[in-house]
Tab-separated table of C-alpha atoms in Angstrom:
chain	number	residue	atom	x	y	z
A	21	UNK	CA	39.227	15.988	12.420
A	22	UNK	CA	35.644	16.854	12.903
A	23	UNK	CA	35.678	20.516	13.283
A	24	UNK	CA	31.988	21.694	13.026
A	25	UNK	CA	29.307	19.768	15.423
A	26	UNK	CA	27.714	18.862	12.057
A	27	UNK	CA	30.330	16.749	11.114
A	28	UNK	CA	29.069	14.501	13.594
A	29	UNK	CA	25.723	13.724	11.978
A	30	UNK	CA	24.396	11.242	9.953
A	31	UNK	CA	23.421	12.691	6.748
A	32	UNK	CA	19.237	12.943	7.004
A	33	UNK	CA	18.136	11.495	3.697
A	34	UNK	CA	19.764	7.776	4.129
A	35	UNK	CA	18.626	7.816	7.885
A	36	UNK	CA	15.058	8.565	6.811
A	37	UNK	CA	14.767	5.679	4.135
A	38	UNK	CA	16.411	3.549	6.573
A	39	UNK	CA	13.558	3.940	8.866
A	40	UNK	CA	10.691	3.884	5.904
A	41	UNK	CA	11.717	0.165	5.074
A	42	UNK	CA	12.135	-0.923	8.469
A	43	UNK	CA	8.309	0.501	9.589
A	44	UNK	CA	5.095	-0.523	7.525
A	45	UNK	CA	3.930	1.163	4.827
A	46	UNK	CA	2.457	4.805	4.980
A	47	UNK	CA	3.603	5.424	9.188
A	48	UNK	CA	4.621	9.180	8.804
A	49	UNK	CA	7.371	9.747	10.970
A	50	UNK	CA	7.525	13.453	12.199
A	51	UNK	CA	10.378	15.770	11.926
A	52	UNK	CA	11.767	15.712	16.099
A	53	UNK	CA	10.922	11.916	15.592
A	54	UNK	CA	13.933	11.753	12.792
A	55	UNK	CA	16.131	14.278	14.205
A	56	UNK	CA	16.380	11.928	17.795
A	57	UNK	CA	16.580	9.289	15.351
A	58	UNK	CA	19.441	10.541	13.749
A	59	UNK	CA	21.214	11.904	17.002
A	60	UNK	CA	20.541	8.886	18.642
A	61	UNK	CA	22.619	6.949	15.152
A	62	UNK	CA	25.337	9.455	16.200
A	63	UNK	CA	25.118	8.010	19.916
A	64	UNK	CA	25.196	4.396	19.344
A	65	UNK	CA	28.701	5.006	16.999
A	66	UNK	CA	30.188	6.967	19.640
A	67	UNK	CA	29.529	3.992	22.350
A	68	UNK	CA	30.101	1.261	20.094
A	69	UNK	CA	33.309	2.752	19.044
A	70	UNK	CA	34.349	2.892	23.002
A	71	UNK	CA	33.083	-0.489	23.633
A	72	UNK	CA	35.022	-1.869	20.679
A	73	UNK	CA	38.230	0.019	21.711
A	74	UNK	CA	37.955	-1.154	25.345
A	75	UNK	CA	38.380	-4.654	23.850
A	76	UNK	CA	41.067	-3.558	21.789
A	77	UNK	CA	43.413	-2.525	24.560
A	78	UNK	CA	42.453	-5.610	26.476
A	79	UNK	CA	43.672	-6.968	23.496
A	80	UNK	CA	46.970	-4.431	23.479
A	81	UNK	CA	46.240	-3.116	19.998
A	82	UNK	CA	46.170	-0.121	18.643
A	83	UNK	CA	43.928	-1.044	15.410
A	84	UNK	CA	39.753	-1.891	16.140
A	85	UNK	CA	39.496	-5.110	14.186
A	86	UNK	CA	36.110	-6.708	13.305
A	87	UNK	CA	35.726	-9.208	16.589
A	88	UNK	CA	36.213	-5.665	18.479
A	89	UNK	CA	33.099	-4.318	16.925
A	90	UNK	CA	31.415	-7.836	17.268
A	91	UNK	CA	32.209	-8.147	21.450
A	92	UNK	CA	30.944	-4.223	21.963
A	93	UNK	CA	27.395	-5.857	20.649
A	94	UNK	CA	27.751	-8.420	22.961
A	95	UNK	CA	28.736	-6.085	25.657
A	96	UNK	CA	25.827	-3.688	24.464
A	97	UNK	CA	23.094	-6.115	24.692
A	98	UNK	CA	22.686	-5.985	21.099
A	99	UNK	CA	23.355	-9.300	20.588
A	100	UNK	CA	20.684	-10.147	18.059
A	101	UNK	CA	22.808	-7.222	16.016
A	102	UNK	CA	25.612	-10.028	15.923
A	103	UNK	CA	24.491	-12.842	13.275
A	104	UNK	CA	23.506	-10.115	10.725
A	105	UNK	CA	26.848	-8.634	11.027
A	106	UNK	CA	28.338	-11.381	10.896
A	107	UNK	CA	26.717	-12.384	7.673
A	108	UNK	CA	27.532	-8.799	6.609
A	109	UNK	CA	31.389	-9.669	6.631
A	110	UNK	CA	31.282	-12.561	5.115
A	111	UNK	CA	29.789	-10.667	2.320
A	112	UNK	CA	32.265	-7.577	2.480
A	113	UNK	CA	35.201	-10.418	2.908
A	114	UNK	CA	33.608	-11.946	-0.239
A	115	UNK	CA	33.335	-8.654	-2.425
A	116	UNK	CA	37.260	-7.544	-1.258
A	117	UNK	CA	38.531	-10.925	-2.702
A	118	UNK	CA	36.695	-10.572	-6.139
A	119	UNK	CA	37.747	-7.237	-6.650
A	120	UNK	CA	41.282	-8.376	-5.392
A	121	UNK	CA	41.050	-11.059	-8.363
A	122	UNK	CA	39.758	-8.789	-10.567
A	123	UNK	CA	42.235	-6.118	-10.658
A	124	UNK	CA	45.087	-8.750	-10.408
A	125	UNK	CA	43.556	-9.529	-13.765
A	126	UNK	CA	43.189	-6.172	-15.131
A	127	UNK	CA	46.854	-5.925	-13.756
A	128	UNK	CA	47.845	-8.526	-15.879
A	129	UNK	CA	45.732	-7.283	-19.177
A	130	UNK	CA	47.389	-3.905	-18.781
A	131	UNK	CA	50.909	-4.607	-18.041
A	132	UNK	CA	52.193	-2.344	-21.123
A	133	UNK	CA	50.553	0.499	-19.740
A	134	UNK	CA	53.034	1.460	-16.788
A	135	UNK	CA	51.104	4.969	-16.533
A	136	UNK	CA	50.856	4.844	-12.486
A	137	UNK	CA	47.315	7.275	-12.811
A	138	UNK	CA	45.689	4.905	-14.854
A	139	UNK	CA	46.056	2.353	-12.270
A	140	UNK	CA	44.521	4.462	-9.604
A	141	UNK	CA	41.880	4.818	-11.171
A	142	UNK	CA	41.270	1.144	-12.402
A	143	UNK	CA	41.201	0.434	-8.674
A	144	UNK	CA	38.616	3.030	-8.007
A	145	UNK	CA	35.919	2.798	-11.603
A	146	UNK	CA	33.328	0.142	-11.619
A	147	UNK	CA	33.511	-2.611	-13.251
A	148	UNK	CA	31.196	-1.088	-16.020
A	149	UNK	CA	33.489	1.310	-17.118
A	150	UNK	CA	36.550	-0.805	-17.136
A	151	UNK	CA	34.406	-2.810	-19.304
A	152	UNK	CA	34.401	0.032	-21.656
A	153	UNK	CA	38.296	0.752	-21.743
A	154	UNK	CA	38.484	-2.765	-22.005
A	155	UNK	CA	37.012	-2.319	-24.813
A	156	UNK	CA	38.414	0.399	-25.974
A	157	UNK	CA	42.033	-0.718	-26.034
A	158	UNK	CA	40.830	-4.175	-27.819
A	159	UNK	CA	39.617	-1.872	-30.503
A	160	UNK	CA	42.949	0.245	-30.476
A	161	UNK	CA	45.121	-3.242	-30.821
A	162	UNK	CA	43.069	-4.253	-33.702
A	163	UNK	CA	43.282	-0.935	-35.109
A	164	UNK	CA	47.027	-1.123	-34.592
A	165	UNK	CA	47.138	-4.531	-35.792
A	166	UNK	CA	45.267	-3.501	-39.461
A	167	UNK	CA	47.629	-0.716	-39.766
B	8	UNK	CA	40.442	3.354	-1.961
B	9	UNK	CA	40.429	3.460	1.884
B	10	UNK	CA	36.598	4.364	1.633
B	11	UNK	CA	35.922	1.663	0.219
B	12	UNK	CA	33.120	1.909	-2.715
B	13	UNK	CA	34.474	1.385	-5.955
B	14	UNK	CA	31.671	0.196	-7.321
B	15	UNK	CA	28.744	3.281	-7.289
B	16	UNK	CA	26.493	2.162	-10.298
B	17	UNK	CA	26.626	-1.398	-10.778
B	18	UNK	CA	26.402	-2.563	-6.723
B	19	UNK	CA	24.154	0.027	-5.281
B	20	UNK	CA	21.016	-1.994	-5.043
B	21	UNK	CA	23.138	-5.027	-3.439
B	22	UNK	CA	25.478	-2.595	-1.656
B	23	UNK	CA	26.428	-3.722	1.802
B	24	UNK	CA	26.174	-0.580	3.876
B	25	UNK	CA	24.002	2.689	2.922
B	26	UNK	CA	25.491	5.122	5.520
B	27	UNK	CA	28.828	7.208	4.218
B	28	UNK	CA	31.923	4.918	5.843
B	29	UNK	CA	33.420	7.948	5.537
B	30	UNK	CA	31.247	10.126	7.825
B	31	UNK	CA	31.004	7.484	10.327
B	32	UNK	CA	34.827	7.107	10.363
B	33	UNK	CA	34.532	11.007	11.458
B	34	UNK	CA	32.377	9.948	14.551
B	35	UNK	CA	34.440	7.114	15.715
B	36	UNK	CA	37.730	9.109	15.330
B	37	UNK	CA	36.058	12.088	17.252
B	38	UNK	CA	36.320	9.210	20.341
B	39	UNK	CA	39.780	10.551	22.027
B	40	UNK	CA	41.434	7.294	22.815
B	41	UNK	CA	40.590	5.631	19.444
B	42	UNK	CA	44.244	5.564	17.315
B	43	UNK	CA	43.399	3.342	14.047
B	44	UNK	CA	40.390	1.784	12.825
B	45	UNK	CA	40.569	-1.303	10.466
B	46	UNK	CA	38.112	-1.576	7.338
B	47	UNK	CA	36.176	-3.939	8.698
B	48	UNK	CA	35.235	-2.595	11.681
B	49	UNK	CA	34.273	0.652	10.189
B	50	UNK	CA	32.381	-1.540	7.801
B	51	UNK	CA	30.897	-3.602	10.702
B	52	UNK	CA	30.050	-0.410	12.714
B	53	UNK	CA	28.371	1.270	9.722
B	54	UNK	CA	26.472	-1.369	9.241
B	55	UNK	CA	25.104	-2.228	13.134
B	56	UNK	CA	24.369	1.472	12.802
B	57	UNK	CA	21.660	0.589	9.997
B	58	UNK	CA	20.336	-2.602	12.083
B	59	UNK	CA	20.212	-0.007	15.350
B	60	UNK	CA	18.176	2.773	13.352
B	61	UNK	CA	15.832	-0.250	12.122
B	62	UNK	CA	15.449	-1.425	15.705
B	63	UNK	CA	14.928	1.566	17.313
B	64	UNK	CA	12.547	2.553	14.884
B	65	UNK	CA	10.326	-0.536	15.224
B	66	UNK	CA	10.812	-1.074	18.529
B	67	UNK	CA	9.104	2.610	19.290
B	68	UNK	CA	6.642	2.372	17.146
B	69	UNK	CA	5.051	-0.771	18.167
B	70	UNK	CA	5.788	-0.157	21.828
B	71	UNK	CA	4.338	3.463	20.994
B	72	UNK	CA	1.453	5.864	21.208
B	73	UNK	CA	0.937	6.481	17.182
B	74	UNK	CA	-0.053	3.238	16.090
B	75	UNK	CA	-3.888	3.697	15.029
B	76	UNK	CA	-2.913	6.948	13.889
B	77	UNK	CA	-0.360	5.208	12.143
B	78	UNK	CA	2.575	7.394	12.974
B	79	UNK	CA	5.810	7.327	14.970
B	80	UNK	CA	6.530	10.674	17.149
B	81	UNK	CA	9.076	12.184	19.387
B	82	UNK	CA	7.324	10.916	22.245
B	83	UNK	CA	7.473	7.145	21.505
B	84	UNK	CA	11.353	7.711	20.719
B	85	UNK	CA	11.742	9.077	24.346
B	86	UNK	CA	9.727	6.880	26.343
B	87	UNK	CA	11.686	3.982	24.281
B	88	UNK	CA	14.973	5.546	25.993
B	89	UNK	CA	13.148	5.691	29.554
B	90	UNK	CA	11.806	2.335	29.560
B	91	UNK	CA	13.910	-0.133	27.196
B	92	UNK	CA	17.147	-1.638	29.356
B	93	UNK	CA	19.020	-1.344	25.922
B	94	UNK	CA	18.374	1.805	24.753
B	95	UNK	CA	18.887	3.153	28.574
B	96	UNK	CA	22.096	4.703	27.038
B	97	UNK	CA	20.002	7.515	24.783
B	98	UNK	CA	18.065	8.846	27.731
B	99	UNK	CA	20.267	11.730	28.071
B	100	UNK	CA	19.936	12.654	24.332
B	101	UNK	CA	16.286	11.921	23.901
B	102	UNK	CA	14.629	13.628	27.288
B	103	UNK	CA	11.158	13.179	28.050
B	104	UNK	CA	9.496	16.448	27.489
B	105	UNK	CA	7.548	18.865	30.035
B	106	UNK	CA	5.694	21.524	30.030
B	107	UNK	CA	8.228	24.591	30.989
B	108	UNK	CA	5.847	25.648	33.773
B	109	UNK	CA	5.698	22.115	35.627
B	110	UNK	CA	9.296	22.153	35.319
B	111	UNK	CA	9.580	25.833	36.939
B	112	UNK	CA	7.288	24.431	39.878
B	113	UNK	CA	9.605	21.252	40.143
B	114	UNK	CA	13.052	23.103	40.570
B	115	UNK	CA	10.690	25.954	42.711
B	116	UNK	CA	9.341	22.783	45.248
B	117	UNK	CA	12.903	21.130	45.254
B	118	UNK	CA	14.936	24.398	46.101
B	119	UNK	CA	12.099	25.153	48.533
B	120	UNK	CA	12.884	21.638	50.903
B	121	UNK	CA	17.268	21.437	50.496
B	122	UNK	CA	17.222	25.230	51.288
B	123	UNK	CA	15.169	25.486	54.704
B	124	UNK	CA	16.644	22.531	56.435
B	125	UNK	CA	19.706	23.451	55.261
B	126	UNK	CA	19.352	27.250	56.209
B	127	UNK	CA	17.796	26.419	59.255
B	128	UNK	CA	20.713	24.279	60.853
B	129	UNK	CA	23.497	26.386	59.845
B	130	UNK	CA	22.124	29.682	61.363
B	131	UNK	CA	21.013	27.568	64.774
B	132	UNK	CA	24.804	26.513	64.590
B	133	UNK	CA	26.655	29.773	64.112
B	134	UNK	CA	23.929	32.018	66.447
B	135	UNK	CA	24.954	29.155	69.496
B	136	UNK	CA	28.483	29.770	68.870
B	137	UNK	CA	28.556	33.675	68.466
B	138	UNK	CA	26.541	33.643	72.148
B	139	UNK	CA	28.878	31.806	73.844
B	140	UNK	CA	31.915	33.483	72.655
B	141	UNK	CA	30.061	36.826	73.740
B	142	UNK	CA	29.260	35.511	77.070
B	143	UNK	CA	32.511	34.196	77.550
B	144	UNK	CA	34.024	37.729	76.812
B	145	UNK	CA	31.396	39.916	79.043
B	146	UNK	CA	32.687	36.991	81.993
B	147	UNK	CA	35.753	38.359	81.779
B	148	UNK	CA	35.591	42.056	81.444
């Protein structure tokens, strides 16, 4: 899957404004200083990933699961990693049921449309813009209904 | 869908994870042995990633050199690597740097010492042996 070397970096942009908010204000950071950053990003996936899939076949699955991660930061010593991640899926568990709920809702709403695209991309807009069609078909029933 | 971020405008001050899931999916697939990854965990990883850039960051630049000048170098990175238990695994990837000439003079004194003992014994060995076969042969003519 990754078939240039550069598919294995982190892009450079979010790893530098990862490490301005985690250092006081106005430390310059020089360039080699974010490049081993960055490598070193590239590194920690790499042996994280390993770590998690060790526990994985201990486990005899195929699939790294979310405990999987959470033992390779055990295993890693980064165990002060573990309550922030943990908090981290609760939050992501959180966000996947509302928007679960949600579309079940739009679902619902737009049962007469059985145009299959539209779905996909219900799924995949914010919830801004479904705002908008929303709105938009509201206006088209009414405009149907006057007529 | 399997990448995850629907929402691009409204969430991205609150989002979860900065990093692309979808680049660090890339890096954990490159891993050989790893079949399937679950959403979660490439959430989770993504995410440690972040908290390990933050700690590695900090951790260098207070245990570092740069701090009046108030600046974090390559330097601080690699002696983190050297000296830090946890981040032992990076000191392959972040070397300590040296001057090309001391390193010249290190490999030079190294080679010097394995090669003389080394050198020394063998010939010894082989010269005894080629001697006594000799002998052994003028003994008989």
């Amino acid at each position: 899957m990754a078939e240039r070397p550069e598919d294995l970096n982190l892009p450079n942009a979010v790893i530098t404004r990862i490490i301005k908010e985690a250092l006081p204000d106005g430390v310059n950071i020089s360039k080699e200083a974010r490049s081993a950053i960055s490598r070193a990003a590239s590194v920690f996936v790499l042996y994280a990933t390993s770590c998690a899939n060790n526990f994985a076949m201990k486990g005899k699955r195929k699939t790294l699961n979310a405990g999987d991660v959470l033992s390779a930061m055990e295993e890693m010593e980064f165990q002060r990693f573990i309550s922030p991640l943990k908090e981290a899926l609760d939050a992501y568990r959180r966000e996947q049921k509302g928007k679960k709920e949600a579309s079940e809702q739009k679902k619902k709403d737009k049962d007469k449309r059985t145009d299959s695209e539209e779905q996909d991309k219900i799924r995949e807009d914010d919830n801004d813009e479904d705002d908008e069609r929303m709105e938009e078909e509201e206006q088209n029933e009414e405009e149907e209904v006057d007529n | 869908m399997a990448d995850g971020f629907g929402c691009k405008e409204k969430c991205s001050d609150q989002r979860l994870v900065s990093l692309p899931l979808s680049r660090i999916r890339v890096i954990m697939k490159s891993s050989p042995e790893v079949s399937s990854i679950n959403q979660e965990a490439l959430v989770l990883t993504a995410k440690a990633t972040e908290l390990f850039v933050q700690y590695l960051a900090t951790y260098s630049y207070k245990h570092g050199s740069g701090k009046e000048k108030k600046a974090l170098i390559y330097s601080d990175l690699s002696n983190t690597a050297e000296e830090s238990e946890t981040f032992q695994f990076l000191a392959d990837i972040l070397p300590k740097k040296i001057l090309a000439s001391k390193y010249l003079k290190m490999l030079k004194e190294e080679k010097g010492e394995g090669d003389e003992e080394e050198d020394e014994e063998e010939e010894e060995g082989e010269d005894e042996d080629e001697d006594d076969e000799s002998e052994d042969e003028e003994a008989e003519s």
